[in-house]
Coordinates of C-alpha atoms in Angstrom, one line a residue:
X603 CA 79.4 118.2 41.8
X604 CA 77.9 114.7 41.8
X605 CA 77.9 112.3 39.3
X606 CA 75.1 109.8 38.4
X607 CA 75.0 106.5 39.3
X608 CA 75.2 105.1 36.2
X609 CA 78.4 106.6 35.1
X610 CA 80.1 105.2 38.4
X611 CA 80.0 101.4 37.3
X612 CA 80.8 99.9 33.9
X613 CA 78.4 97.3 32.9
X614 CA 80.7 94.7 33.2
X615 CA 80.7 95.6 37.2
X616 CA 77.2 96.2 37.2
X617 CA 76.7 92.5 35.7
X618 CA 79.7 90.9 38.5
X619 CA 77.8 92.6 41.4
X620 CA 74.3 91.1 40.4
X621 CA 75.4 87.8 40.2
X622 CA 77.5 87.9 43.1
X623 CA 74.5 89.4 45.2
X624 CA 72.1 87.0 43.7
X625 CA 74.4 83.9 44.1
X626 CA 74.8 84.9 47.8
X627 CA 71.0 85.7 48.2
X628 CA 70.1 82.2 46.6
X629 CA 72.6 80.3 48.7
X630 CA 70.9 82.0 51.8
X631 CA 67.3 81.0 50.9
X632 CA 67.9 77.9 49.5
X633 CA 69.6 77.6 53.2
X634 CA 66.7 78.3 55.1
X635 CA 64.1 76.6 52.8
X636 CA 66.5 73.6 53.2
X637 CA 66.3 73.8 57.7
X638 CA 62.2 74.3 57.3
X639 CA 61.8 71.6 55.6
X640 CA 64.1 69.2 57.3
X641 CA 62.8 70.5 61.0
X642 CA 61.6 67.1 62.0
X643 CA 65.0 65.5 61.2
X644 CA 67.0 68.3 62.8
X645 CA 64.5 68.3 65.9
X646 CA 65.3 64.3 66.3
X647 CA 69.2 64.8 66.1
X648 CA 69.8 68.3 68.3
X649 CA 67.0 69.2 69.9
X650 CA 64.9 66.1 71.1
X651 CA 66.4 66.9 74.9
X652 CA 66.1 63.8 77.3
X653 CA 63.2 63.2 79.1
X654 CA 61.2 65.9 76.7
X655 CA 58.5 64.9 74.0
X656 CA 59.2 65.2 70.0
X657 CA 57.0 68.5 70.8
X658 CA 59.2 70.3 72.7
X659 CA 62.1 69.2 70.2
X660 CA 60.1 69.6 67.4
X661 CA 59.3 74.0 69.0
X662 CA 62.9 75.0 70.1
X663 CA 64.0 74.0 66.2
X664 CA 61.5 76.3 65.2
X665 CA 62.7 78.6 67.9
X666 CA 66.4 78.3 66.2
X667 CA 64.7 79.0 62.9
X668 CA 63.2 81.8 63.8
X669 CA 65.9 83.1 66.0
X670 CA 68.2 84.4 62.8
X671 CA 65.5 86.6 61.7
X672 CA 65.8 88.9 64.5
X673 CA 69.5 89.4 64.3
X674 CA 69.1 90.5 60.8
X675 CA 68.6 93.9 61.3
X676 CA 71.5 94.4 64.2
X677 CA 73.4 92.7 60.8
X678 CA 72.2 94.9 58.8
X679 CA 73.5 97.7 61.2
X680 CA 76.8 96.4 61.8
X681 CA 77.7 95.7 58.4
X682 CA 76.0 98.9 57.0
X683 CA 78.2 100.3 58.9
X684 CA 80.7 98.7 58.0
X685 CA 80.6 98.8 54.5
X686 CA 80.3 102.7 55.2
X687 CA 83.6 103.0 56.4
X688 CA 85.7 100.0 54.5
X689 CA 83.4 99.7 51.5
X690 CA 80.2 97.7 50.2
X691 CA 82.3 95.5 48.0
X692 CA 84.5 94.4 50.8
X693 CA 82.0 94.2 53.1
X694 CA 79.6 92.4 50.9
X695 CA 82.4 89.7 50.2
X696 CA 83.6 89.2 54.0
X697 CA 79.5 88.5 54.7
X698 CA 78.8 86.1 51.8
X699 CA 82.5 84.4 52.9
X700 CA 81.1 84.3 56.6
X701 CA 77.0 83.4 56.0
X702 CA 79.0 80.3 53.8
X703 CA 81.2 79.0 57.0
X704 CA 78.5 79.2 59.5
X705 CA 76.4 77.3 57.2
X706 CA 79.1 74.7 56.3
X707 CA 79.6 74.7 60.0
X708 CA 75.8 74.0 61.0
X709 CA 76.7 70.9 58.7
X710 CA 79.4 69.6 60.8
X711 CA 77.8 70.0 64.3
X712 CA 77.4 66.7 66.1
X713 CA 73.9 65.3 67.0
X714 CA 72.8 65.9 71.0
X715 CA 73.8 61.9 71.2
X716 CA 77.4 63.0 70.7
X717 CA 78.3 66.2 72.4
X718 CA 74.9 66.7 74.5
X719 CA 73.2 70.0 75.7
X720 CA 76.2 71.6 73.4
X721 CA 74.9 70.3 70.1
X722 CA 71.3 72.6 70.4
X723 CA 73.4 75.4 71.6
X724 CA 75.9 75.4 69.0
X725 CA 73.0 75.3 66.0
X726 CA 71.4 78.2 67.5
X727 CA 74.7 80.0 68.0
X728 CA 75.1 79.7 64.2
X729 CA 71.8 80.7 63.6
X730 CA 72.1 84.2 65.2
X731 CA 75.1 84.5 62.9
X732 CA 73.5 83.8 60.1
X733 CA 70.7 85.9 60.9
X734 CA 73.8 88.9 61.4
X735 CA 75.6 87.8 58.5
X736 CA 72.0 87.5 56.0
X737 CA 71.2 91.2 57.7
X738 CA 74.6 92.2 56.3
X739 CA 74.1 90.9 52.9
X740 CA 70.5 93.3 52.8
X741 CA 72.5 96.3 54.7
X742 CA 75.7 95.9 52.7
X743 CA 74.5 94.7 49.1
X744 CA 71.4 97.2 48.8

């Protein structure tokens, strides 16, 4: 016998799991709007390589950029998945936890000056997570 829906989730849940999706979902966009806009300044800090032009810089940021959105569907695999087998609440909650640290730790990356060829690779490294982790939140929260 199945039951609707509706009946499954009081609307005090219903309420909880909106906001919490849409809090996640906003802190995600806002996220990306925020790395668009600020390419130049991120392309002068990690990505202007020595001996390259602002160009080339100014190209593999976009290239970082860009890179997350492939990994979101393997995200939205993996934590579909996931979420089949543990839960979507769980699940949900372990991605928004994990899309927040590898934001927070894009923040703390040191410029190319500091830690060299490490610094470009370690912001596109996060990227691909996010791109997993913002996959997961569509997989896991839908």
């Amino acid at each position: 016998m199945s039951v609707p829906v509706d009946n499954l989730l009081s609307s005090a849940s219903r309420k909880r799991a909106l906001i919490a999706g849409s809090v996640g979902n906003f802190i995600e966009w806002y996220e990306f709007a925020v790395y668009g806009f600020l390419a130049t300044v991120i392309a002068q800090n990690f990505f202007r390589l020595d001996g390259e032009s602002a160009l080339t810089g100014l190209l593999l940021t976009y290239a970082s950029f860009a890179i997350a959105f492939f990994f979101r569907p393997l995200g939205a695999i993996i934590f579909g998945r996931m979420g089949d087998r543990i839960g979507r609440k769980p699940t949900l909650i372990f991605v928004l936890i994990m899309m927040t640290l590898a934001t927070a730790a894009i923040g703390l990356v040191p410029t190319y000056a500091h830690l060299g060829i490490l610094a470009p690779l370690i912001v596109t490294g996060l990227r691909i997570l996010q791109g997993l982790f913002a996959g997961g939140e569509y997989g896991g929260g839908g």
